N, CA and C of each residue as an Amber inpcrd file, in Angstrom:
protein
   198
 111.4470000  95.0130000  98.6540000 110.0210000  95.4170000  98.8650000
 109.2760000  93.9740000  99.1700000 109.7000000  92.8080000  98.8900000
 108.9670000  91.6300000  99.2390000 108.8780000  91.5320000 100.6580000
 110.1860000  91.7820000 101.3280000 110.1280000  91.5150000 102.7070000
 109.2240000  92.6170000 103.4980000 109.3170000  93.7930000 103.0660000
 108.3210000  94.7220000 103.6440000 106.9320000  94.2560000 103.3700000
 106.5040000  93.6140000 102.1840000 105.0980000  93.0220000 102.2630000
 105.0320000  91.8840000 103.1000000 105.9320000  91.0780000 103.4500000
 105.8730000  90.0350000 104.5660000 105.4360000  90.7000000 105.8200000
 106.2580000  91.7780000 106.1050000 105.7040000  92.4680000 107.3390000
 104.4630000  92.9650000 107.5750000 104.0650000  93.5600000 106.3250000
 102.6430000  94.0540000 106.3810000 101.6760000  92.9030000 106.5000000
 101.9520000  91.6310000 106.0050000 100.9780000  90.5280000 106.0260000
 100.9590000  90.0860000 107.5810000 101.9530000  90.4870000 108.3560000
 101.7740000  90.3190000 109.7410000 100.6200000  90.8360000 110.4640000
 100.1410000  92.1220000 109.7470000  98.9450000  92.7880000 110.3440000
  97.6650000  92.4850000 109.6020000  97.8130000  91.9150000 108.4150000
  96.6360000  91.6470000 107.6190000  96.2050000  90.2070000 107.5640000
  97.2890000  89.3510000 108.0360000  96.9460000  87.9480000 107.9850000
  96.4120000  87.3930000 109.4310000  96.0390000  86.0710000 109.2960000
  95.6200000  85.5140000 110.5270000  96.6800000  84.8510000 111.4040000
  97.8850000  84.9970000 111.0130000  98.9290000  84.0970000 111.7120000
  99.1580000  84.6270000 113.2010000  98.8050000  85.7510000 113.5190000
  99.1180000  86.1550000 114.8120000  97.8750000  86.4640000 115.7640000
  97.8370000  85.9720000 116.9340000  96.5330000  86.2120000 117.6990000
  96.4970000  87.6210000 118.1100000  95.1020000  87.9330000 117.9800000
  94.7010000  89.3630000 118.6090000  95.3430000  89.7600000 120.1030000
  95.4860000  88.7870000 120.7720000  96.0730000  89.0980000 122.1810000
  97.6120000  89.3180000 122.1430000  98.1920000  89.0400000 121.0280000
  99.6580000  89.1410000 120.9900000 100.3500000  90.4260000 121.2250000
 101.1800000  90.5750000 122.3030000 101.8050000  91.7660000 122.6860000
 102.4000000  92.4320000 121.4170000 102.4690000  93.4960000 121.3720000
 102.8810000  94.3030000 120.3420000 104.6170000  94.1140000 120.0730000
 105.1500000  94.0050000 121.2360000 106.7080000  93.8890000 121.3470000
 106.9740000  92.4710000 120.5370000 106.2030000  91.4260000 120.6920000
 106.3170000  90.2060000 119.9190000 106.1750000  90.3530000 118.5420000
 105.1240000  91.1380000 118.2640000 104.9510000  91.3620000 116.8110000
 106.3090000  92.2050000 116.2630000 106.7320000  93.2010000 116.8640000
 107.7410000  93.9660000 116.5510000 109.0380000  92.9300000 116.1840000
 109.2980000  91.8860000 117.1640000 110.3330000  91.1280000 117.0240000
 110.1470000  90.1920000 115.8830000 108.9700000  89.7410000 115.3790000
 108.6560000  88.9980000 114.1380000 108.8660000  89.8510000 113.0200000
 108.6060000  91.0990000 113.0140000 108.6820000  92.0690000 111.9960000
 110.1730000  92.2840000 111.6480000 111.0650000  92.5050000 112.7140000
 112.4870000  92.8830000 112.7580000 113.1780000  91.4670000 112.3280000
 112.6030000  90.4880000 112.5750000 113.3610000  89.1580000 112.1120000
 113.1420000  89.0730000 110.4820000 112.1240000  89.6390000 110.0450000
 111.9660000  89.4810000 108.5170000 112.8030000  90.5080000 107.8670000
 112.7420000  91.8510000 108.5540000 113.3100000  93.0430000 107.8550000
 113.8680000  93.7560000 108.9890000 115.3400000  93.9970000 109.0800000
 115.8770000  94.7580000 110.2480000 115.2300000  96.2130000 110.3530000
 115.1910000  96.7390000 111.5830000 114.1780000  97.8080000 112.0470000
 114.7390000  99.0030000 111.1440000 115.9430000  99.2490000 111.0010000
 116.2700000 100.4230000 110.1260000 115.8750000 100.3250000 108.7060000
 115.9230000  99.1950000 108.0310000 115.5840000  98.8880000 106.6200000
 114.0840000  99.1910000 106.6690000 113.2960000  98.6130000 107.6920000
 111.8260000  98.8780000 107.7130000 111.3880000 100.3200000 107.8340000
 112.2720000 101.0300000 108.7480000 111.9180000 102.2880000 108.6980000
 112.1350000 103.1830000 107.6100000 113.1190000 102.7890000 106.8730000
 113.3790000 103.5560000 105.5620000 112.3050000 103.2440000 104.5300000
 111.8960000 101.8310000 104.5200000 110.8380000 101.7450000 103.4250000
 109.5200000 102.4370000 103.9830000 109.1900000 102.5090000 105.1800000
 108.0890000 103.2470000 105.6520000 108.2470000 104.8610000 105.3040000
 109.4150000 105.3290000 105.4870000 109.6420000 106.6050000 105.1420000
 109.4800000 106.8440000 103.5710000 110.0140000 105.9270000 102.9110000
 109.7880000 106.0090000 101.4620000 108.2840000 106.1480000 101.1490000
 107.7610000 105.0510000 101.6730000 106.1520000 104.9430000 101.2980000
 105.5050000 106.1650000 101.7450000 105.7660000 106.8330000 102.9360000
 105.0380000 108.1050000 103.3380000 105.3670000 109.1050000 102.5440000
 106.6380000 109.4480000 102.1910000 106.9090000 110.6430000 101.3280000
 106.6230000 110.4130000  99.6870000 106.8610000 109.2420000  99.3280000
 106.5160000 109.1370000  97.8520000 105.2920000 108.3510000  97.3420000
 104.5880000 108.1740000  98.2550000 103.1660000 107.3890000  97.6970000
 102.1830000 108.4100000  97.0530000 102.0790000 108.0800000  95.7040000
 101.3600000 108.7750000  94.7120000 100.2210000 107.9960000  94.1410000
  99.8720000 106.8570000  94.6990000  98.9590000 106.0980000  93.9710000
  97.4650000 106.6880000  94.5680000  96.3070000 106.4290000  93.7310000
  95.0750000 106.9260000  94.2330000  94.4480000 105.7590000  95.0180000
  94.0830000 105.9170000  96.2800000  93.7470000 104.8880000  96.9740000
  92.1610000 104.4560000  96.6390000  91.3670000 105.2980000  96.1710000
  90.1310000 104.9580000  95.4370000  90.3400000 103.9430000  94.4870000
  91.2830000 104.3310000  93.5030000  91.4560000 103.5290000  92.2330000
  91.9650000 102.1180000  92.7200000  92.7220000 102.1390000  93.6720000
  93.2410000 100.6850000  94.3080000  91.9790000  99.8830000  94.8270000
  91.1230000 100.6520000  95.4740000  90.0040000  99.7640000  96.0810000
  89.1420000  99.2890000  94.9690000  89.1050000 100.0770000  93.8230000
  88.1510000  99.5460000  92.7760000  88.8310000  98.3820000  91.9980000
  90.2570000  98.5110000  91.9870000  90.9930000  97.3820000  91.1470000
  90.8400000  96.2000000  92.0500000  90.8490000  96.2390000  93.2570000
  90.7650000  95.1170000  94.2480000  89.4160000  94.4820000  93.9890000
  88.3670000  95.3850000  94.0000000  86.8540000  94.7750000  93.8050000
  86.8220000  94.3290000  92.5040000  87.3250000  94.7500000  91.5040000
  87.2980000  94.3300000  90.1550000  87.8830000  92.8300000  90.1890000
  89.0020000  92.7170000  90.9320000  89.7640000  91.3830000  90.9230000
  88.8150000  90.2730000  91.6260000  88.1250000  90.7060000  92.5910000
  87.2960000  89.9250000  93.2850000  85.9850000  89.2540000  92.6330000
  85.5530000  90.3140000  91.5060000  84.3160000  89.9090000  90.8900000
  84.8330000  89.0020000  89.8720000  86.1500000  89.1540000  89.1940000
  86.5290000  88.2700000  88.0870000  87.1780000  87.0850000  88.6240000
C-alpha cells in the first residue's frame, strides 16, 4: 500500500508541473508500481472502501487544529 500512496502523491503533491502530459505521469506512476498491481489496488479500493468520507474530513481538520 505504501507504493500506492506514493502514486497518489503524484496527483496531490507539487512535484509535477500542471502542463505535464498525462502519459508522462503514467510512466512515473508505473515506475513506482507496475500497471497491473496499481489496477488491482484501485479495484480493491473501489470495491472495498467502507470509510466515511465526512469522518475522514473531520479527522483531517482536527489534525490541522492540533
